[in-house]
Structure formats: C-alpha cells, structure tokens
Amino acid sequence: MKRNAARGTTATMAPILEERKSSIMTADGCGGAGIACDKVSVSGSVSQRACAYCGARVVLNPITNACHIIHGPIGCSSYTWDIRGSLTSGEDLFRHSFCTDMRETDIIFGGEKKLIASIDEAVEALHPKVIFVYATCIVGIIGDDVHQVCADAEERHGIRVIPVQAPGFSGTKSTGYRLGGQAIMDLIGSNPFPRERAHGVNILGDFNLAGETWIVKGYCAHLGIDVVTGITGDASVEGLMRAPEAKVNVVQCAGSMSALAETMETELDIPFIKVSFYGIEDTTSSLVRMAEALGDERVVRATRDFCSEETRKLEPLIARYTPLLAGKRAAIYVGGGFKAISLIRQFREFGIETVMVGTQTGRPEDYDVIRSLVNPGCVILDDANPAELERFMVEKGADILVGGVKERPLAYKLGVAFCDHNHERKHPLAGYVGVRNFAEEINSSMNSPVWRYV
Amino acid sequence: MLDLTPRDGVAQRHALVINPAKTCQPVGAVYAALGVHRCMPHSHGSQGCVAFHRMYLTRHFKEPAMASTSAFTEGASVFGGGANLKTAIRNVFDLYDPDVMAIHTTCLSETIGDDLHSYLSDIEVPEGKHVIYCSTPSYVGSHIWGFASMTEGFVKQAAQKSGVATGRLALFPGFVNPGDMREYKRLMGQFGIRYTMLPDTSGVFDAPMTGTFELYPKGGTRFEDIVRLGDAAHSIALGEAASERPASQLQRDHRVSSEVMGLPIGVVATDVFVSALSRFSGEPVPYAIEEERGQVVDIMLDAQQYFKSRRVAIYGDPDTVLGIASLCLELGMVPSMMVTGSPMPTFQARASALLDGYGLADQCWAQDKADLFELHQRIIQGPVDLLVGGTHGKQIARAEDIPFVRAGFPIMDRYVHSYMPLVGYRGAMRLIELMSNALMDRQDRDCSDEDFEMVM
C-alpha cells in the first residue's frame, strides 16, 4: 500500500469547537484580524500543552549544579525527571529528581515542616550550591509560606534557596517561562556590571538539547566571540552569576526567554537581539547580527567569511537532498513561534512547502511573521489538539510533521513522517551541522523503507 | 553519572524523596480508563497534569494517549471547578463523542474540595452516554493506587446485577502491559473460559499501523460487558496492589466471589493462576499449557548455573517486583534488594514469605515507600550482579556498571517491551532470556581471552 494512506480518507473527523475557532486561521496573503493566542486551553479539550509549572521547570532544569526540589505530591517531580535531554559538561546534579512527596497529612497540617526537612536533607546528602524550590498547584492553597521557608534555609545553610511559585493553574507554559526567568534574576541579582568592561554574549533560550549550545559556543570560539554563559543550556551556577558581564544577550528561543531578556535589559543594561540557529538562512543572519551587535568590524568580517564558507560546504548536501525532498508538504507543531518561523524557512531551503503550522505558546507578532512567510491556504493554529492536528494534516496532505513526544505516534498512525524538534531530538538540529542532521532525519523518516509495508 | 551519590553509607531521610520509584495516582487512572473501549479519560485539574500523563504513557508505549482536561484557572481553583467540569463534559461529548467519559480528580481539585458526585448530579449527560468518576488525589497512594481507583470506579458505578448469570470470569489484570493482557486472554482461551477483563489495554496501546488514526482503537473492555460484571460467576484479581480493590468492590456490591493472587510471573505464581483457571472452568490443564510449563522448567535447568546465587536488585511497582523476585528465587538467585516507591502495607510481609521459602529472609532487604537514591546507596554498600526494573534505574546501572534488564513501568528508552508478556510461562521464558543474556553478555565482555568461550 502506498504510504499516506490517510490522504483522501474520510475518517470520522471531530468537528472544531466553537471556542477554538478564533485560534485557527488560514493564511490568505493579506492582512486582517490576528489569531487568538496565549489563552488557557478550553475545558474538555485534549490540549497538547503543559502548565506554568512545566514552563518554569524546563527553563531552569538545565542549570547543571542546581538542586531542583519540587514541593508537592510526587507526580510533578516524576514527570520532569531528566526528561529534557539537556547535556552537561559539568556536574549532573540536575539529572536527579527531588520531591517533598506531600502526603495527605501534609495537606491537612501544612507542608512547611516537610519542606524544611527536605531542604536540610538535600544539603546534607548532596551539598548543592543553589536550591530551587518549586511550589506546585496545592502549596499556595494550603497556605505554605514557601518564601519564608526559603529565606530561613538560606540563612541556615549559607546557600541560595530560591522559591519558584509556579502552580500549574496560574497559566500556560508561557507564564512558567516568565516565572523561571524571575528565578534566574533572583539568582544573578540586579547589580549592573560596568558597561565599559562588558564583554561577549550570553546565549539565552538554548537548553543544550543534544549539545546544541556547544555548537553555537564552538562557532563563537572560532570567531573570537566570548560566551559568558548559556541561559540555561549547560549553565553552572557560577557561570550564571557572571551573566551581568555580557555586552549583548542573544535570545534563541524567544518564546521562553523574551521576558527575561527584557528584564535584563532594564535592570542590567544588557541589550538583546533575537536569533535563531535553525536552518542556513537563520544561522547565518543570527551569527552576523551577533557579531555586529558586539561592534568589532574584524569579527563581523570573519563571521561573514565563516558563514559563506559553511554555507558553501552545505551546497552538496542541499543538492543531494533537494531532489528527494522537493515538493513534499510539511506540518509544524512546536512550542514557540520563533522555532516555527525558522522551520518554515528551513523547509523552503529543500523545496518543501509548509501547509500547517501551529505553536503552543506563539505570540501575536510571531503569528504575523508566520503569515507573511507561508503560502496562501496554509493553516495556522494556536494550542492545537490532536483532532485538529489530524484534521489539517490529512486535509492538507502533509508528508511530515515536526513536533514533540505526544505528536510522534499521532503522525505515524496517520502515515505521516515525523521529526522530533523538542526534548527528544536525536541529534543537534542547530547551526550548520544541524542542517545536515535535519536533512538526514526528515529524509530518513519520509523515505524509510518501512512505509512500503504500511 | 550519579557520581555525587555518597559512597560512605546509607543516609536516612524522612522527608525528601530523591529519584522516585513511583508517580501519582492520576496517570494510573488514565491508563485504566484507556483500557475501556470508546472511553475518554478526563483529568479534573490543571491542564499541565494531563499533558504530563499523556507524555508519560506515550513514552512507555510509543502510542498516542488521549485524555482531556478541565484546564483549571486561578478562578476555578478559588471558586471550584464545577463550571469547568460542566463545560468539559459538554465539549468532550460534542467534540470527541466517546461512549464513556472517565473522570478522575487531581491534587488540586481534591484540595479545594471539589465534589464530583454532587457536580455530576447536576450535569446532564447525553442520552446513551456514560460518565464514570473516581477520586485520585496525588498525595495518596501512587499510580498503582490510581489504576485501582479507576477500575474500582467502573465496577462501583457501572456494574449491575440483573439476576441472569453470565457464567463469565471477571479478570482484573493488574498494572501490566498489553502484551501481558494478551497472554491472559490466550491462557483463558485455552481453557475455553468466557471472561470480562477490566481494563484491557490490548488493541489500544499496541494498536497496529493502518495508515489511519483511530481516536478510539479497536481494543478495550466493552462498557456493556462492564455493566454485566454484576452477573459474573467469579473474579480473579491479579496483583494485590492494583487489583484487590475492584474485586472486593464487585464482591461487596454483587456477591461475586473473588480470589486475589500475585501477578503470575514465574513458575509458581503462574501455576497458581493456571490452577485457578482450571478450577473455574472445571477443565484439566490443557496439554499445550503443560508443555509450556515443561519447556520453562527445562530452560531453567539448562541455564541454572548462570543464575545460581547471583544477587539481583529489583525495583518498580509492588506487584511486579514481587512477581519478578519470585521467578528469580526459582532460578536460584538472591533478590537481595526489592524496592517499590508505592505504599503497600503488606509488601514486606509478602517479600518475607517469598524469601522464607528459600531460607533467604535475613540476606535481603525489601521496602515499600523507598526511592532509587536509597537503592543506589545500598547497592554501593552491597553490590549486586543484576539490576531489574524500569528505565529510571539506568543511571544506577551505568554508575555501578551493573548488567541491567528492563522490566516493568515505565520503560521509556527501548522498543517492543509492551508487546511482550512478563506473565505466564511465556513471560517467564522471556524474562529468563533477558536476564541470562544480560549476565552472559557481561561474562563475555569481562572475561579474559583464555576464558572466552564459544559454547556456553
């Protein structure tokens, strides 16, 4: 049987909820009202989206020598135990899962005592330099004063103990990103570093999935650009504390880190540029803009030369894969708007048209850019549910879906190829080497011999 | 990896859990509900909960896991989630058209005091559709308890007694994989037993690739069969922690006799299960099953020299750990550590009873409500030859360079496991293969050239 058996089928597709209609639109090549986004999911939907706690947790998780204590029942800790695929060149304390495992008696009598004892036990067992304490859904409701417990613990142990008030119901993942950003500010403080001595960049919003921060750092080292710290990819507590020294903040995953970048600009006088290291076009323009922002003409020239050289080296790759990939149709469902934008461009580099694009946390301005990039007829949707993803992938005849863990089996069941561009990515997808990996991955998924037997 | 774990002893902790060997009730409730045909599990809590549960199940089964959410906001968590639930029920039936909606609570909805029973008495459910609910506060029990809670909810709210006996066996399978459930069905089939297994995730979490996405795959217990459970002839609950509650519920409500036994992992426990099937059916054990048993024993004898006195640490869900420990004992191994994160008051007694049969009670440590950090510390103090459990132990296996067999839940870093049984004689055969391969591969890797043997 030919693959894409789903195409043309009249599978019983679920209707679209009335409340969801303002979050779905079709690109028409002209202006008009924007998409409704950054809203809490509709009750009764099978949302693909996580909560505020998850947002804060994933932003802070990659800090390699921090201890992340989840104050709440066990689940929120179990589900976030070492799931991000963030790599470390230093300690691996962050790859442990710490939880106060609140039980019924803690709900009745309060969880403060258990939290105090848990912090003490963590210090005793593993001597962390920093502890983040995440207050999950019920902590505020039962009235635990997490701020006070943390303040007391700082005094008792002489280390930073930073509260992250991130109850899941307080908002979407974006809310959590902001809360995570605040915790980072709490750690690094708001004393500006003398601007005349500022040097290099911080890389924000790259979480070193499959070692992507190392790729960008490698380029920077080659070009003579000093990287102060990743925020938070492969970051250590010590590295983060030096963040105020940076001349420019380079923001990779704007969805998760815009708020922090804005705060760092206001409080620490560090300007920021938004970049994306996905795809040739965006990698090149990002590296050049980073060099320009630092203001050293020699570095800018070196960067341009480097990028031309790297692009040239990829020409045979493009030539090899374009005949295999051109004319295919892609569907994108990712976390942030910026990544979606890069992916649309990256697919275009191989002659692939994007026919559906959705994000979990895209902002109105991201959706404006998306509309300007895609062809008329492309479906654009915010916080999609599986029924909508299914419907539009089938309707638009997508050959490949780019998404995360929950979307993978959905795509395969539909006979659609898949590329994980989320926590479970198998190879680094950033930079020029990422272009190579991306091409190989989407080709191997779309042109796998297994499809012959479906 | 894990080089921070202190090597100088086992520090006692009373409050902090490090590297848990359990997760929360709701994910177990979702797994149970998905084992009912055309059922949409629904999480009455924040939208993040269900995203985590779906992710967790998808990572283990490599299959889609559908579930909806009430998506609590600040407002709902102050004023109660009644309005969210009402909207959710309307939307779920409008949009996804399940036959059944299985609602479970979360830590949030329980803590604010949402009363599903009273909410549901005010909410209209479409004609011919059903709503089942259960209480699954995350701060009680574990995912195993949640699995039992949802199964018990179905029995309590759906099962009825019409007075017309079905002659069926009600089988409560325990928290096991679709591969195990298929094995139960195969065994019952060989006795010619008519049964209702609740839940039944075969055909759901091992659905074939067809080129279409089925929101409700072919598998799952039929709701009408659950209704008729009240007329069942007898029930068997496999796994005390996961299955005892629904069986008791059925006995209490409809006087359906029940027997609770361990998960049929290993020869002894499978013998118990097979004998029960034989008694129920009134049929002798078919030769095909006798043959399988004989094959397993044959293999055990062939391979016993590789297992004799080897120390094994087993962790995971209580019923599974006890089952695997039983097989290990039959093979002549020493299950020197048996750990579950789930609370189970009888865990130590059950473990002791197993160990007593082999005179090993004083050489082994068994603990419920324990975590993998403690297990790691204990392994440092008293090394083992083999580690058996879910994916989360891989860090320990690497840190201490221990042969590692993945068995149980969750396994997020390998394929095929959920299709294959651990239960029954077939399951024993498979576990023996996995464990002997791990031990013998290690011998091949570590032995000197002169000891490196072509024939083993």
PDB file of C-alpha atoms in Angstrom, chain B residues 256-393:
ATOM      1  CA  VAL B 256     -19.337 -12.173  43.097  1.00  0.00           C
ATOM      2  CA  SER B 257     -16.817 -14.464  44.794  1.00  0.00           C
ATOM      3  CA  SER B 258     -13.205 -13.434  44.306  1.00  0.00           C
ATOM      4  CA  GLU B 259      -9.686 -14.623  44.809  1.00  0.00           C
ATOM      5  CA  VAL B 260      -6.671 -12.357  44.940  1.00  0.00           C
ATOM      6  CA  MET B 261      -3.301 -13.649  43.855  1.00  0.00           C
ATOM      7  CA  GLY B 262       0.074 -12.248  42.878  1.00  0.00           C
ATOM      8  CA  LEU B 263       0.864 -11.358  39.283  1.00  0.00           C
ATOM      9  CA  PRO B 264       1.531 -14.687  37.537  1.00  0.00           C
ATOM     10  CA  ILE B 265       5.246 -14.077  36.984  1.00  0.00           C
ATOM     11  CA  GLY B 266       7.458 -17.150  37.308  1.00  0.00           C
ATOM     12  CA  VAL B 267       6.515 -20.823  37.534  1.00  0.00           C
ATOM     13  CA  VAL B 268       4.936 -20.886  40.990  1.00  0.00           C
ATOM     14  CA  ALA B 269       2.708 -17.852  40.546  1.00  0.00           C
ATOM     15  CA  THR B 270       1.673 -18.978  37.060  1.00  0.00           C
ATOM     16  CA  ASP B 271       0.843 -22.413  38.469  1.00  0.00           C
ATOM     17  CA  VAL B 272      -1.460 -20.706  40.958  1.00  0.00           C
ATOM     18  CA  PHE B 273      -3.173 -18.742  38.205  1.00  0.00           C
ATOM     19  CA  VAL B 274      -3.461 -21.708  35.849  1.00  0.00           C
ATOM     20  CA  SER B 275      -4.882 -23.881  38.646  1.00  0.00           C
ATOM     21  CA  ALA B 276      -7.460 -21.200  39.371  1.00  0.00           C
ATOM     22  CA  LEU B 277      -8.437 -21.154  35.695  1.00  0.00           C
ATOM     23  CA  SER B 278      -8.672 -24.928  35.745  1.00  0.00           C
ATOM     24  CA  ARG B 279     -10.882 -24.867  38.837  1.00  0.00           C
ATOM     25  CA  PHE B 280     -13.078 -22.161  37.393  1.00  0.00           C
ATOM     26  CA  SER B 281     -13.539 -23.900  34.064  1.00  0.00           C
ATOM     27  CA  GLY B 282     -13.796 -27.377  35.533  1.00  0.00           C
ATOM     28  CA  GLU B 283     -11.362 -28.472  32.845  1.00  0.00           C
ATOM     29  CA  PRO B 284      -7.973 -30.103  33.340  1.00  0.00           C
ATOM     30  CA  VAL B 285      -4.948 -28.041  32.312  1.00  0.00           C
ATOM     31  CA  PRO B 286      -4.642 -28.465  28.525  1.00  0.00           C
ATOM     32  CA  TYR B 287      -1.566 -30.219  27.223  1.00  0.00           C
ATOM     33  CA  ALA B 288      -0.435 -27.075  25.379  1.00  0.00           C
ATOM     34  CA  ILE B 289      -0.083 -25.258  28.692  1.00  0.00           C
ATOM     35  CA  GLU B 290       1.534 -28.281  30.403  1.00  0.00           C
ATOM     36  CA  GLU B 291       4.009 -28.303  27.545  1.00  0.00           C
ATOM     37  CA  GLU B 292       4.882 -24.614  28.002  1.00  0.00           C
ATOM     38  CA  ARG B 293       5.434 -25.158  31.693  1.00  0.00           C
ATOM     39  CA  GLY B 294       7.701 -28.093  30.993  1.00  0.00           C
ATOM     40  CA  GLN B 295       9.653 -26.015  28.492  1.00  0.00           C
ATOM     41  CA  VAL B 296      10.221 -23.262  31.040  1.00  0.00           C
ATOM     42  CA  VAL B 297      11.441 -25.726  33.661  1.00  0.00           C
ATOM     43  CA  ASP B 298      13.707 -27.291  31.043  1.00  0.00           C
ATOM     44  CA  ILE B 299      15.228 -23.897  30.260  1.00  0.00           C
ATOM     45  CA  MET B 300      15.633 -23.105  33.950  1.00  0.00           C
ATOM     46  CA  LEU B 301      17.617 -26.281  34.470  1.00  0.00           C
ATOM     47  CA  ASP B 302      19.755 -25.683  31.389  1.00  0.00           C
ATOM     48  CA  ALA B 303      20.636 -22.173  32.483  1.00  0.00           C
ATOM     49  CA  GLN B 304      20.674 -22.547  36.263  1.00  0.00           C
ATOM     50  CA  GLN B 305      24.462 -22.406  36.549  1.00  0.00           C
ATOM     51  CA  TYR B 306      24.416 -18.817  35.275  1.00  0.00           C
ATOM     52  CA  PHE B 307      21.837 -17.744  37.835  1.00  0.00           C
ATOM     53  CA  LYS B 308      22.914 -19.649  40.946  1.00  0.00           C
ATOM     54  CA  SER B 309      23.442 -17.329  43.925  1.00  0.00           C
ATOM     55  CA  ARG B 310      23.620 -14.240  41.743  1.00  0.00           C
ATOM     56  CA  ARG B 311      22.443 -11.180  43.619  1.00  0.00           C
ATOM     57  CA  VAL B 312      19.713  -9.161  41.955  1.00  0.00           C
ATOM     58  CA  ALA B 313      18.150  -5.798  42.854  1.00  0.00           C
ATOM     59  CA  ILE B 314      14.559  -5.380  41.671  1.00  0.00           C
ATOM     60  CA  TYR B 315      12.577  -2.151  41.801  1.00  0.00           C
ATOM     61  CA  GLY B 316       9.319  -0.801  40.406  1.00  0.00           C
ATOM     62  CA  ASP B 317       5.635  -1.413  41.063  1.00  0.00           C
ATOM     63  CA  PRO B 318       4.909  -3.636  44.081  1.00  0.00           C
ATOM     64  CA  ASP B 319       3.066  -6.465  42.308  1.00  0.00           C
ATOM     65  CA  THR B 320       5.649  -6.586  39.529  1.00  0.00           C
ATOM     66  CA  VAL B 321       8.604  -6.534  41.920  1.00  0.00           C
ATOM     67  CA  LEU B 322       7.169  -9.401  43.965  1.00  0.00           C
ATOM     68  CA  GLY B 323       6.484 -11.385  40.791  1.00  0.00           C
ATOM     69  CA  ILE B 324       9.957 -10.942  39.362  1.00  0.00           C
ATOM     70  CA  ALA B 325      11.505 -11.725  42.743  1.00  0.00           C
ATOM     71  CA  SER B 326       9.561 -14.971  42.803  1.00  0.00           C
ATOM     72  CA  LEU B 327      10.974 -16.027  39.424  1.00  0.00           C
ATOM     73  CA  CYS B 328      14.487 -15.010  40.487  1.00  0.00           C
ATOM     74  CA  LEU B 329      14.211 -17.212  43.572  1.00  0.00           C
ATOM     75  CA  GLU B 330      13.046 -20.132  41.440  1.00  0.00           C
ATOM     76  CA  LEU B 331      16.185 -19.664  39.359  1.00  0.00           C
ATOM     77  CA  GLY B 332      18.426 -19.856  42.422  1.00  0.00           C
ATOM     78  CA  MET B 333      19.159 -16.131  42.530  1.00  0.00           C
ATOM     79  CA  VAL B 334      19.221 -13.976  45.652  1.00  0.00           C
ATOM     80  CA  PRO B 335      16.862 -10.977  45.355  1.00  0.00           C
ATOM     81  CA  SER B 336      18.939  -9.010  47.794  1.00  0.00           C
ATOM     82  CA  MET B 337      17.046  -5.757  47.259  1.00  0.00           C
ATOM     83  CA  MET B 338      13.360  -5.322  46.475  1.00  0.00           C
ATOM     84  CA  VAL B 339      12.163  -1.769  46.255  1.00  0.00           C
ATOM     85  CA  THR B 340       8.917  -0.044  45.424  1.00  0.00           C
ATOM     86  CA  GLY B 341       8.098   3.617  45.771  1.00  0.00           C
ATOM     87  CA  SER B 342       4.390   2.886  46.116  1.00  0.00           C
ATOM     88  CA  PRO B 343       2.971   2.490  49.585  1.00  0.00           C
ATOM     89  CA  MET B 344       1.872  -1.123  50.175  1.00  0.00           C
ATOM     90  CA  PRO B 345       1.422  -2.131  53.802  1.00  0.00           C
ATOM     91  CA  THR B 346       1.831  -5.846  53.066  1.00  0.00           C
ATOM     92  CA  PHE B 347       4.872  -5.502  50.788  1.00  0.00           C
ATOM     93  CA  GLN B 348       7.474  -6.549  53.333  1.00  0.00           C
ATOM     94  CA  ALA B 349       5.384  -9.441  54.625  1.00  0.00           C
ATOM     95  CA  ARG B 350       4.805 -10.716  51.081  1.00  0.00           C
ATOM     96  CA  ALA B 351       8.511 -10.406  50.317  1.00  0.00           C
ATOM     97  CA  SER B 352       9.451 -12.200  53.544  1.00  0.00           C
ATOM     98  CA  ALA B 353       7.057 -15.026  52.761  1.00  0.00           C
ATOM     99  CA  LEU B 354       8.717 -15.498  49.377  1.00  0.00           C
ATOM    100  CA  LEU B 355      12.221 -15.346  50.832  1.00  0.00           C
ATOM    101  CA  ASP B 356      11.402 -17.686  53.720  1.00  0.00           C
ATOM    102  CA  GLY B 357      10.662 -20.434  51.240  1.00  0.00           C
ATOM    103  CA  TYR B 358      14.324 -20.296  50.203  1.00  0.00           C
ATOM    104  CA  GLY B 359      15.851 -19.509  53.601  1.00  0.00           C
ATOM    105  CA  LEU B 360      16.957 -16.072  52.419  1.00  0.00           C
ATOM    106  CA  ALA B 361      14.909 -13.705  54.589  1.00  0.00           C
ATOM    107  CA  ASP B 362      17.920 -12.467  56.520  1.00  0.00           C
ATOM    108  CA  GLN B 363      20.010 -11.769  53.411  1.00  0.00           C
ATOM    109  CA  CYS B 364      17.591  -9.491  51.618  1.00  0.00           C
ATOM    110  CA  TRP B 365      16.108  -6.049  52.027  1.00  0.00           C
ATOM    111  CA  ALA B 366      12.570  -5.276  50.881  1.00  0.00           C
ATOM    112  CA  GLN B 367      10.977  -1.870  51.290  1.00  0.00           C
ATOM    113  CA  ASP B 368       7.917   0.000  50.083  1.00  0.00           C
ATOM    114  CA  LYS B 369       7.857   3.822  50.014  1.00  0.00           C
ATOM    115  CA  ALA B 370      11.568   3.747  49.120  1.00  0.00           C
ATOM    116  CA  ASP B 371      13.366   5.585  46.335  1.00  0.00           C
ATOM    117  CA  LEU B 372      16.105   4.876  43.820  1.00  0.00           C
ATOM    118  CA  PHE B 373      18.649   7.117  45.518  1.00  0.00           C
ATOM    119  CA  GLU B 374      18.485   4.890  48.587  1.00  0.00           C
ATOM    120  CA  LEU B 375      18.660   1.829  46.340  1.00  0.00           C
ATOM    121  CA  HIS B 376      21.801   3.257  44.751  1.00  0.00           C
ATOM    122  CA  GLN B 377      23.373   3.888  48.152  1.00  0.00           C
ATOM    123  CA  ARG B 378      22.563   0.348  49.240  1.00  0.00           C
ATOM    124  CA  ILE B 379      23.958  -1.128  46.028  1.00  0.00           C
ATOM    125  CA  ILE B 380      27.191   0.775  46.665  1.00  0.00           C
ATOM    126  CA  GLN B 381      27.343  -0.837  50.116  1.00  0.00           C
ATOM    127  CA  GLY B 382      26.362  -4.321  48.939  1.00  0.00           C
ATOM    128  CA  PRO B 383      26.951  -4.772  45.208  1.00  0.00           C
ATOM    129  CA  VAL B 384      24.578  -6.807  43.045  1.00  0.00           C
ATOM    130  CA  ASP B 385      25.132  -8.824  39.867  1.00  0.00           C
ATOM    131  CA  LEU B 386      21.974  -7.738  38.097  1.00  0.00           C
ATOM    132  CA  LEU B 387      19.525  -4.841  38.197  1.00  0.00           C
ATOM    133  CA  VAL B 388      15.910  -5.335  37.053  1.00  0.00           C
ATOM    134  CA  GLY B 389      13.328  -2.564  36.701  1.00  0.00           C
ATOM    135  CA  GLY B 390      12.109   0.324  34.560  1.00  0.00           C
ATOM    136  CA  THR B 391      14.149   2.899  32.687  1.00  0.00           C
ATOM    137  CA  HIS B 392      14.863   5.078  35.716  1.00  0.00           C
ATOM    138  CA  GLY B 393      17.424   2.589  37.017  1.00  0.00           C
TER     139      GLY B 393
END
